[in-house]
Short mmCIF file of C-alpha atoms and ligand atoms in Angstrom, two decimals:
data_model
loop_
_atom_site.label_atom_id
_atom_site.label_comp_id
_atom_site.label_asym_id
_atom_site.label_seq_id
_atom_site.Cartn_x
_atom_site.Cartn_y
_atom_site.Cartn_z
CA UNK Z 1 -6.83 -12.11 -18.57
CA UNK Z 2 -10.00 -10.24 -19.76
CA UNK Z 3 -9.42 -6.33 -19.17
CA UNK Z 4 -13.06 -6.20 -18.34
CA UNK Z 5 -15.34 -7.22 -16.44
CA UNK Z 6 -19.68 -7.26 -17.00
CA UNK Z 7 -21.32 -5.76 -14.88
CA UNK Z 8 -24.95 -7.33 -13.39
CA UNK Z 9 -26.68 -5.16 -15.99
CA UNK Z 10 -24.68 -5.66 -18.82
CA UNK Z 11 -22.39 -2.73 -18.83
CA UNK Z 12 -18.70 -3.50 -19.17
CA UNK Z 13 -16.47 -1.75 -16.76
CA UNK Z 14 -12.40 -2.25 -16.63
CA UNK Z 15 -10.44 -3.91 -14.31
CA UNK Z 16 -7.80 -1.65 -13.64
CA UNK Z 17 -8.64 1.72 -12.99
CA UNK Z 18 -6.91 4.88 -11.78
CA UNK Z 19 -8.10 6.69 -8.28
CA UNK Z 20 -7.79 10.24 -7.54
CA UNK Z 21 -8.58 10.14 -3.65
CA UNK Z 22 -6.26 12.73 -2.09
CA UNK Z 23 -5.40 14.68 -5.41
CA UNK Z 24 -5.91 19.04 -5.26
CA UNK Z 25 -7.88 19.77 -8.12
CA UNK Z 26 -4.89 21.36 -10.14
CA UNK Z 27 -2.77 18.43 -10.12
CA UNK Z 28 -5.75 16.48 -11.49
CA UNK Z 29 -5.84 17.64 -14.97
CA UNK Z 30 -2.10 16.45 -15.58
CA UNK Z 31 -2.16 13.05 -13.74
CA UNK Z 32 -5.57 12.15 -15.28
CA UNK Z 33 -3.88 12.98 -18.70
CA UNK Z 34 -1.11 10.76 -18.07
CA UNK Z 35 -3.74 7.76 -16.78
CA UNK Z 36 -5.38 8.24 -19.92
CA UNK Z 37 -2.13 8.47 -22.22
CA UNK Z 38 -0.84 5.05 -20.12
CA UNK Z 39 -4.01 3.60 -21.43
CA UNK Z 40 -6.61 3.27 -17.95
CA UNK Z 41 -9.79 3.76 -19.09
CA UNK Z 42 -11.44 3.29 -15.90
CA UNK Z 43 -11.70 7.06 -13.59
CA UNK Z 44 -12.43 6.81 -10.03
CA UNK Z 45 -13.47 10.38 -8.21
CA UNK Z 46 -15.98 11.40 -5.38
CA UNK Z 47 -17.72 14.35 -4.50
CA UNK Z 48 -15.82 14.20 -1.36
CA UNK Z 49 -12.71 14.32 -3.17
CA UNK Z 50 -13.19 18.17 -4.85
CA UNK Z 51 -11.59 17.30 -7.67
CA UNK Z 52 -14.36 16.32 -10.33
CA UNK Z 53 -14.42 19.38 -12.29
CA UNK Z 54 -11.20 18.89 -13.27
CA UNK Z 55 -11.48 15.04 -13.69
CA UNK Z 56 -14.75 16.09 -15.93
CA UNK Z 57 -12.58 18.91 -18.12
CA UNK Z 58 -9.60 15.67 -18.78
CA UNK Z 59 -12.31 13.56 -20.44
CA UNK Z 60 -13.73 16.66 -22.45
CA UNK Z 61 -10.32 17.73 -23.76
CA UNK Z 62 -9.22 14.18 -23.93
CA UNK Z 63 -8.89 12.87 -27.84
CA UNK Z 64 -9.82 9.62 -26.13
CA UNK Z 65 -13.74 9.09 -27.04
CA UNK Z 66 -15.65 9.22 -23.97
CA UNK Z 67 -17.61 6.36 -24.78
CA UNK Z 68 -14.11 4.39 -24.18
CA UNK Z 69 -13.56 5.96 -20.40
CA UNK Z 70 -15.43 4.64 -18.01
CA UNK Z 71 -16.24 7.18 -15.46
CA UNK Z 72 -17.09 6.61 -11.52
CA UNK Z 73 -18.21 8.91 -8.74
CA UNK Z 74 -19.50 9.17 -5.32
CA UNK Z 75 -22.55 10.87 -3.45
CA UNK Z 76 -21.43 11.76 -0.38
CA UNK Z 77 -23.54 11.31 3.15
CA UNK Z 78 -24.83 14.65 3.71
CA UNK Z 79 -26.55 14.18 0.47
CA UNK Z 80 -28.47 11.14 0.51
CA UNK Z 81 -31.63 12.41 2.50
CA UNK Z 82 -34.65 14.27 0.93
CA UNK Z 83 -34.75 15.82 -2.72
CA UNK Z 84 -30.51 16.48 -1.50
CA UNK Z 85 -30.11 12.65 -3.80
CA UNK Z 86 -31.63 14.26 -6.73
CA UNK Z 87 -29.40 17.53 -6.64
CA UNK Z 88 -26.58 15.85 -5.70
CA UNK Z 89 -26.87 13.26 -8.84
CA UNK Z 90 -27.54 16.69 -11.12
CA UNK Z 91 -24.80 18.68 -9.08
CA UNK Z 92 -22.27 15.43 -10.03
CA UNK Z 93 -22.94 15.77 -13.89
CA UNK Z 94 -22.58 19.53 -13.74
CA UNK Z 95 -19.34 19.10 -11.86
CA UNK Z 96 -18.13 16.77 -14.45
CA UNK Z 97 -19.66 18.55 -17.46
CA UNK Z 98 -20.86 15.05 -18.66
CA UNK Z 99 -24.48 13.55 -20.34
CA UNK Z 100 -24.17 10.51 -18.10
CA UNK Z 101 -21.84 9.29 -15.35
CA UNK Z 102 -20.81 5.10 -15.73
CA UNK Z 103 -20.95 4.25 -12.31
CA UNK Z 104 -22.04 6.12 -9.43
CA UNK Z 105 -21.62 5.00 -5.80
CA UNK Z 106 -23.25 5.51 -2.31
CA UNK Z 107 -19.83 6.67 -0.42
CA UNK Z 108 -20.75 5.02 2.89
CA UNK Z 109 -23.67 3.21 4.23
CA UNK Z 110 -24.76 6.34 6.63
CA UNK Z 111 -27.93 8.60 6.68
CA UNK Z 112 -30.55 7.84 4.68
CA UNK Z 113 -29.27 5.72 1.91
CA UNK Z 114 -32.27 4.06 1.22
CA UNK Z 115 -33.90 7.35 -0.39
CA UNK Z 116 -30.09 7.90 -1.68
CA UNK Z 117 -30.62 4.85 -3.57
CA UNK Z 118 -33.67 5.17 -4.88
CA UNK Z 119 -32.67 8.56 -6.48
CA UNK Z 120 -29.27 6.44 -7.98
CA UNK Z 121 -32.33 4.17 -9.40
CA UNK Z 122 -34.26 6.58 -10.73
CA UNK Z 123 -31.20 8.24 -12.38
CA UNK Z 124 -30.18 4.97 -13.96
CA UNK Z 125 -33.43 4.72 -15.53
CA UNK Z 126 -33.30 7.81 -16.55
CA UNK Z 127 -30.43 7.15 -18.43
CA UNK Z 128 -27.94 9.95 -16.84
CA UNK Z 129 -26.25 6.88 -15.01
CA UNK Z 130 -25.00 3.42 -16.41
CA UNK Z 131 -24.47 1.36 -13.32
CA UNK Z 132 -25.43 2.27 -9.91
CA UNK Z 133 -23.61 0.56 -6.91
CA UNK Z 134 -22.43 1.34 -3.39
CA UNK Z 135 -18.88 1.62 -1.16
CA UNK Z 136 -17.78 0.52 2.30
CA UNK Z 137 -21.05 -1.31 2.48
CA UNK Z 138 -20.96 -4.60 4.56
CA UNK Z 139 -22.60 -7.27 3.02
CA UNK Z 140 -25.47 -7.75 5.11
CA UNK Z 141 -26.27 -3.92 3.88
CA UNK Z 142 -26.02 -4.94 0.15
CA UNK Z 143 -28.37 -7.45 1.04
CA UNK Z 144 -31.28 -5.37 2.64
CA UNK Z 145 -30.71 -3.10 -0.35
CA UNK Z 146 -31.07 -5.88 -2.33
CA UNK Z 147 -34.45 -7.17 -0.90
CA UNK Z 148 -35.82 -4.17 -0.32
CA UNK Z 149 -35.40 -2.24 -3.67
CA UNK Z 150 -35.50 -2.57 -7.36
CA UNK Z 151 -31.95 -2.40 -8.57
CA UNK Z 152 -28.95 -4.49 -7.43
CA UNK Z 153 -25.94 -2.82 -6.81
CA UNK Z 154 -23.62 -3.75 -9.67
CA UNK Z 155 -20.24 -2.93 -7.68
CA UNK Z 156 -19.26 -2.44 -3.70
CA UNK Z 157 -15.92 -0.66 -3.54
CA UNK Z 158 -14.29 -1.28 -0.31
CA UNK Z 159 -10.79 -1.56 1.28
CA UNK Z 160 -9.07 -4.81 -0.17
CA UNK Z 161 -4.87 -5.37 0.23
CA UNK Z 162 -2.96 -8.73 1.46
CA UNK Z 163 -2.97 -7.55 4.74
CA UNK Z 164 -7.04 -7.06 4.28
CA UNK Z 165 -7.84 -9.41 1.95
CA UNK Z 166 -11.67 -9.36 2.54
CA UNK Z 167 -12.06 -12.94 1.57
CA UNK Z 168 -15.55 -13.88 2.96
CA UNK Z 169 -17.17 -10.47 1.68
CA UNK Z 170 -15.17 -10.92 -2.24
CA UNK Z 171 -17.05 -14.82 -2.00
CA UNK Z 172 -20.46 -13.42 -0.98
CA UNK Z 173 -20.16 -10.60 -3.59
CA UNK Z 174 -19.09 -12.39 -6.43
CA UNK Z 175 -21.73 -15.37 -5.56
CA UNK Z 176 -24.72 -12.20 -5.52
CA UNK Z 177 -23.29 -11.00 -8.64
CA UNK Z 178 -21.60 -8.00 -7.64
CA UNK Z 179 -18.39 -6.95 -8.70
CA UNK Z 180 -16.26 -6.59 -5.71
CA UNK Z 181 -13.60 -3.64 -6.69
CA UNK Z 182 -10.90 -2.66 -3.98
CA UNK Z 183 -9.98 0.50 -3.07
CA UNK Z 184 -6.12 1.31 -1.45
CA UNK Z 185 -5.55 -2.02 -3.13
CA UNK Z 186 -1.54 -1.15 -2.63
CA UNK Z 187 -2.80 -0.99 1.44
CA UNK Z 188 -2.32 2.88 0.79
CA UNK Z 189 1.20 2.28 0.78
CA UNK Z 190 1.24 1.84 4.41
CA UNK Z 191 2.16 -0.72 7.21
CA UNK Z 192 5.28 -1.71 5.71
CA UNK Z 193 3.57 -3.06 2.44
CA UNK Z 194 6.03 -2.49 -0.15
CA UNK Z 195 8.88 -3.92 1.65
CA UNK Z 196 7.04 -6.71 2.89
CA UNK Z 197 9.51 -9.96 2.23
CA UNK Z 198 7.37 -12.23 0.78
CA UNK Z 199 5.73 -9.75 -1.86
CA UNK Z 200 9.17 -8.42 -2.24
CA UNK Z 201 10.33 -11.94 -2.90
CA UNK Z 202 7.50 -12.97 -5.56
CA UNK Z 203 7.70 -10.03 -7.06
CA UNK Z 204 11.74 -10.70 -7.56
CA UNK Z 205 10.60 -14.26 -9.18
CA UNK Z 206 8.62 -12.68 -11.89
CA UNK Z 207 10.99 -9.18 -12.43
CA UNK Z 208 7.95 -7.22 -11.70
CA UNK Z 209 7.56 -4.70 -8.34
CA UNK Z 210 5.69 -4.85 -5.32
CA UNK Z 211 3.01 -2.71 -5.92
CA UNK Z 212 2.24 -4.94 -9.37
CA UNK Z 213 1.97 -8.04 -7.71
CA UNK Z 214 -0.51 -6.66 -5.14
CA UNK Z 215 -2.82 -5.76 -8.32
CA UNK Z 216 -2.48 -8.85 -9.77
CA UNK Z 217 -3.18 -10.62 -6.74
CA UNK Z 218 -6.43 -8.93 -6.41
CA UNK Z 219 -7.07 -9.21 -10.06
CA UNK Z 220 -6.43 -12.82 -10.30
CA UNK Z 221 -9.19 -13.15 -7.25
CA UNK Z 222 -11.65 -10.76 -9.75
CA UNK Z 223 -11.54 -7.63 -7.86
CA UNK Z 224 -11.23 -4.91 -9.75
CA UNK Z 225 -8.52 -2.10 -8.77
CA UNK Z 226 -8.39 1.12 -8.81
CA UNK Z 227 -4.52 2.38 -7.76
CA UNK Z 228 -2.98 5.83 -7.14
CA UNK Z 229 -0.53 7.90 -7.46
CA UNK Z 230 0.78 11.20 -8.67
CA UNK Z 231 4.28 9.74 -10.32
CA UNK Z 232 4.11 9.44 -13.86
CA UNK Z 233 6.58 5.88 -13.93
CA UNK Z 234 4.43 4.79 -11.16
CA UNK Z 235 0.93 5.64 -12.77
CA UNK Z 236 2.43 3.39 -15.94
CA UNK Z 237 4.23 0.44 -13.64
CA UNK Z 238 0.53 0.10 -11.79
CA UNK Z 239 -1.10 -0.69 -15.27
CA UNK Z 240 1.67 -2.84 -16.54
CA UNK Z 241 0.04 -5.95 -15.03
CA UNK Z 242 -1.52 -8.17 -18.05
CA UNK Z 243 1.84 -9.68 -18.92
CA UNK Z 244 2.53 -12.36 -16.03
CA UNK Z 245 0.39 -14.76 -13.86
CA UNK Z 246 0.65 -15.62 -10.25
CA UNK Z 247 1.36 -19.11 -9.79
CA UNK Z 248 -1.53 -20.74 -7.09
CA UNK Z 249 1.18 -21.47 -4.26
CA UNK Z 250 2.32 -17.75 -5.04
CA UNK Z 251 -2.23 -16.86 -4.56
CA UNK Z 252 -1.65 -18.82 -1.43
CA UNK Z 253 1.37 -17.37 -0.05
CA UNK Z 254 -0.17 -14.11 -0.25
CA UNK Z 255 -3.62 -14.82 1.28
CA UNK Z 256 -1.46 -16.45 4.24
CA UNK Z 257 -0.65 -12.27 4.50
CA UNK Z 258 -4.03 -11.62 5.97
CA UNK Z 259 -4.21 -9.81 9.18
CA UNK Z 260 -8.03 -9.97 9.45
CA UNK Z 261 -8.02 -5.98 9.93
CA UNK Z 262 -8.90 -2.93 8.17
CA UNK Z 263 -6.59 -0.26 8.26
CA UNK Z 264 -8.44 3.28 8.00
CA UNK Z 265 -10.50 4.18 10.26
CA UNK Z 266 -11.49 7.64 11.87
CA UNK Z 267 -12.03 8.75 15.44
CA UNK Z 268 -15.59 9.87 15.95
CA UNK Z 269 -14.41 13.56 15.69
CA UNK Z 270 -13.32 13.42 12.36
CA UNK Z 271 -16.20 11.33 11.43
CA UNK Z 272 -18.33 14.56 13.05
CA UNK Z 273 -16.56 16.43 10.43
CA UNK Z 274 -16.37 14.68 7.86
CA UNK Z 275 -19.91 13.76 7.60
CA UNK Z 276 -21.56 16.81 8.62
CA UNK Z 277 -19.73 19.89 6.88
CA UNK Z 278 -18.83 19.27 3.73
CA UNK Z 279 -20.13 20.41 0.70
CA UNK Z 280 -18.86 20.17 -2.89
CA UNK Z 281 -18.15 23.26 -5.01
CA UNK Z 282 -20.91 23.73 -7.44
N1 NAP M 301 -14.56 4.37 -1.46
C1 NAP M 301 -13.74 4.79 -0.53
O1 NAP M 301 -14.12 5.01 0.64
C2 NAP M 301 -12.31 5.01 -0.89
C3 NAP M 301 -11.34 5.22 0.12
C4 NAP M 301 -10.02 5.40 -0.26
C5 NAP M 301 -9.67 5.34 -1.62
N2 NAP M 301 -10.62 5.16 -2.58
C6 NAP M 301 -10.28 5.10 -4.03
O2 NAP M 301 -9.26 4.14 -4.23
C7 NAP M 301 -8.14 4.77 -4.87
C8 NAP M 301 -6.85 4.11 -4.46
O3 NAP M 301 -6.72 4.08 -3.04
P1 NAP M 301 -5.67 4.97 -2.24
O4 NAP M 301 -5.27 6.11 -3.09
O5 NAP M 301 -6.24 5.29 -0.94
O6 NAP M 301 -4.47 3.95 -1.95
P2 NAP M 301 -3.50 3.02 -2.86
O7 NAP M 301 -3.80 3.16 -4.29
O8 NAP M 301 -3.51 1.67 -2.24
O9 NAP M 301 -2.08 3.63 -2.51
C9 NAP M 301 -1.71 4.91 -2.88
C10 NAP M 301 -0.34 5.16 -2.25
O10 NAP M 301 0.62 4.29 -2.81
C11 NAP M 301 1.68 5.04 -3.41
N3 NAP M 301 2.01 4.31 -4.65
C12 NAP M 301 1.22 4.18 -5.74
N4 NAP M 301 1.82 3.41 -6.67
C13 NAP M 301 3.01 3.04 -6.15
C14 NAP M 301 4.07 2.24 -6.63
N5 NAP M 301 3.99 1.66 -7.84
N6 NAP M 301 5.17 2.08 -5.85
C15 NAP M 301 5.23 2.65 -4.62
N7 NAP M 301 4.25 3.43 -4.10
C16 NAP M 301 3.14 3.62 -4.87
C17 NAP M 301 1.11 6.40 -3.67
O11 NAP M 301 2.10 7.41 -3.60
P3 NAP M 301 2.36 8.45 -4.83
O12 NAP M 301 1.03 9.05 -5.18
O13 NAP M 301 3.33 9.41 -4.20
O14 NAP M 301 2.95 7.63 -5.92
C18 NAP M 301 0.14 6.57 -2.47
O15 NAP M 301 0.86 6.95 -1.31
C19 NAP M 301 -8.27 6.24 -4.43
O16 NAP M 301 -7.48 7.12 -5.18
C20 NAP M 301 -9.76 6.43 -4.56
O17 NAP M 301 -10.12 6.62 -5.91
C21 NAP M 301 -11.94 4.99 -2.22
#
């Protein structure tokens, strides 16, 4: 299996990537280190998720050559509307401390992210961005972005597990050219998905764990993944997924997981909050 994946404009971006949703900014620096020692090459912050200074400072200090890490973030909704896109692509590289960001995402498809995503344009012209793209976007949004603007998105990250497997959107994606890449692709280790029997039971047939098979899964469908955690032995056993192959019953068995339902969601209060106050540390 190819451990990367080109983009619609050319720009190669790995499939296995490590995510840093959820992460305070000091423990950042150490589990970033050890993603990058492990060998992921692939970075996945946000602005929402406060911790790209220190995701920024890793790749500095890193003796891995930057031009070997590929490096995502997200604007978040308060700053799509107005000259806010512009500042919020220039407060991202300052943030980071980097020339250019890889791939930079449109967090959610709220506000104005039509002027978001003509600022992500102009930046990727500009050369400060590689690949621009969006997340949590339904596929009927991609489209009118699509038909309405200049740029395609190259990527829509959005919540892919067995129990979610997001078949019909990963088709339509992959047929427009868009890399479909899944975030809480271990189903944010929720809902009884690491003991469920049948993963438990394919992952027994191959001597691998749980939480590989679900990457491989996903992999094997070409969505790209982008796993967590803070554990060192887990941060290594989530990349350690090049050396076996699914077998197509074992595909099938899985995609019979499907529970046609996505799993986070947020009241309307916390939506209130989360889309209306917050603002990343310059
Ligand atoms: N675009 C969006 O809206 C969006 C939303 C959510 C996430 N994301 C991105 O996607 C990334 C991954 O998603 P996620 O963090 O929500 O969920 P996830 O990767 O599916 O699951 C993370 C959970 O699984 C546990 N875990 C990780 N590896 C494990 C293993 N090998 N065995 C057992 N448990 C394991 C982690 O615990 P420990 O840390 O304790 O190991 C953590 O509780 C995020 O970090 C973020 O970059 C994007």
């Amino acid at each position: 299996m190819e451990k990367t994946v080109k983009l619609n404009n050319g720009v190669e971006m790995p499939v296995v990537g490590y995510g840093v949703f959820r992460i305070p900014e000091d423990e950042t620096k150490k589990v970033v280190g050890e993603a990058l020692d492990t060998g992921y090459r692939l970075i996945d912050t946000a602005a929402g998720y406060l911790n790209e200074k220190a995701v920024g400072q890793v790749i500095n200090d890193s003796s891995v050559l930057r031009d070997q890490i590929f490096l995502t973030t997200k604007l978040w909704v308060q700053d799509y509307a107005g000259d806010n896109a512009e500042k919020a692509i220039d407060g991202a590289l300052k943030r980071l401390d980097q020339d250019y960001i890889d791939l930079l995402l449109l967090h959610q498809p709220m506000g104005d992210y039509y002027n978001a995503w003509c600022a992500l344009e102009k930046a990727q012209k500009a050369g400060n961005v590689r690949a621009i793209g969006v997340s949590n976007f339904e596929s009927y949004q991609v489209a009118d972005l699509i038909v309405h603007n200049e740029i395609a998105p190259a990527v829509n990250q959005i919540e892919i597990n067995p129990l979610n497997p997001e078949n019909d959107n990963i088709n339509w994606l992959k047929e427009s050219n868009i890399v479909p890449e899944a975030w809480g692709p271990m189903g944010q280790a929720a809902n009884g998905i690491f003991t469920n029997p049948v993963l438990t039971e394919i992952a027994k047939n191959h001597h691998k764990t749980v939480g590989e098979v679900m990457l491989r899964w996903n992999l094997q469908r070409g969505v790209v993944v982008i796993p967590k955690s803070v554990h060192e032995a887990r941060i290594k056993e989530n990349f350690d997924v090049f050396d076996f192959e699914l077998t197509p019953d074992e595909m099938k068995e899985i995609d019979a997981l499907d529970k046609d339902k996505r799993y986070f969601t947020m009241s309307l209060e916390a939506q209130k909050s989360a889309f209306s106050s917050f603002k990343p540390a310059d």
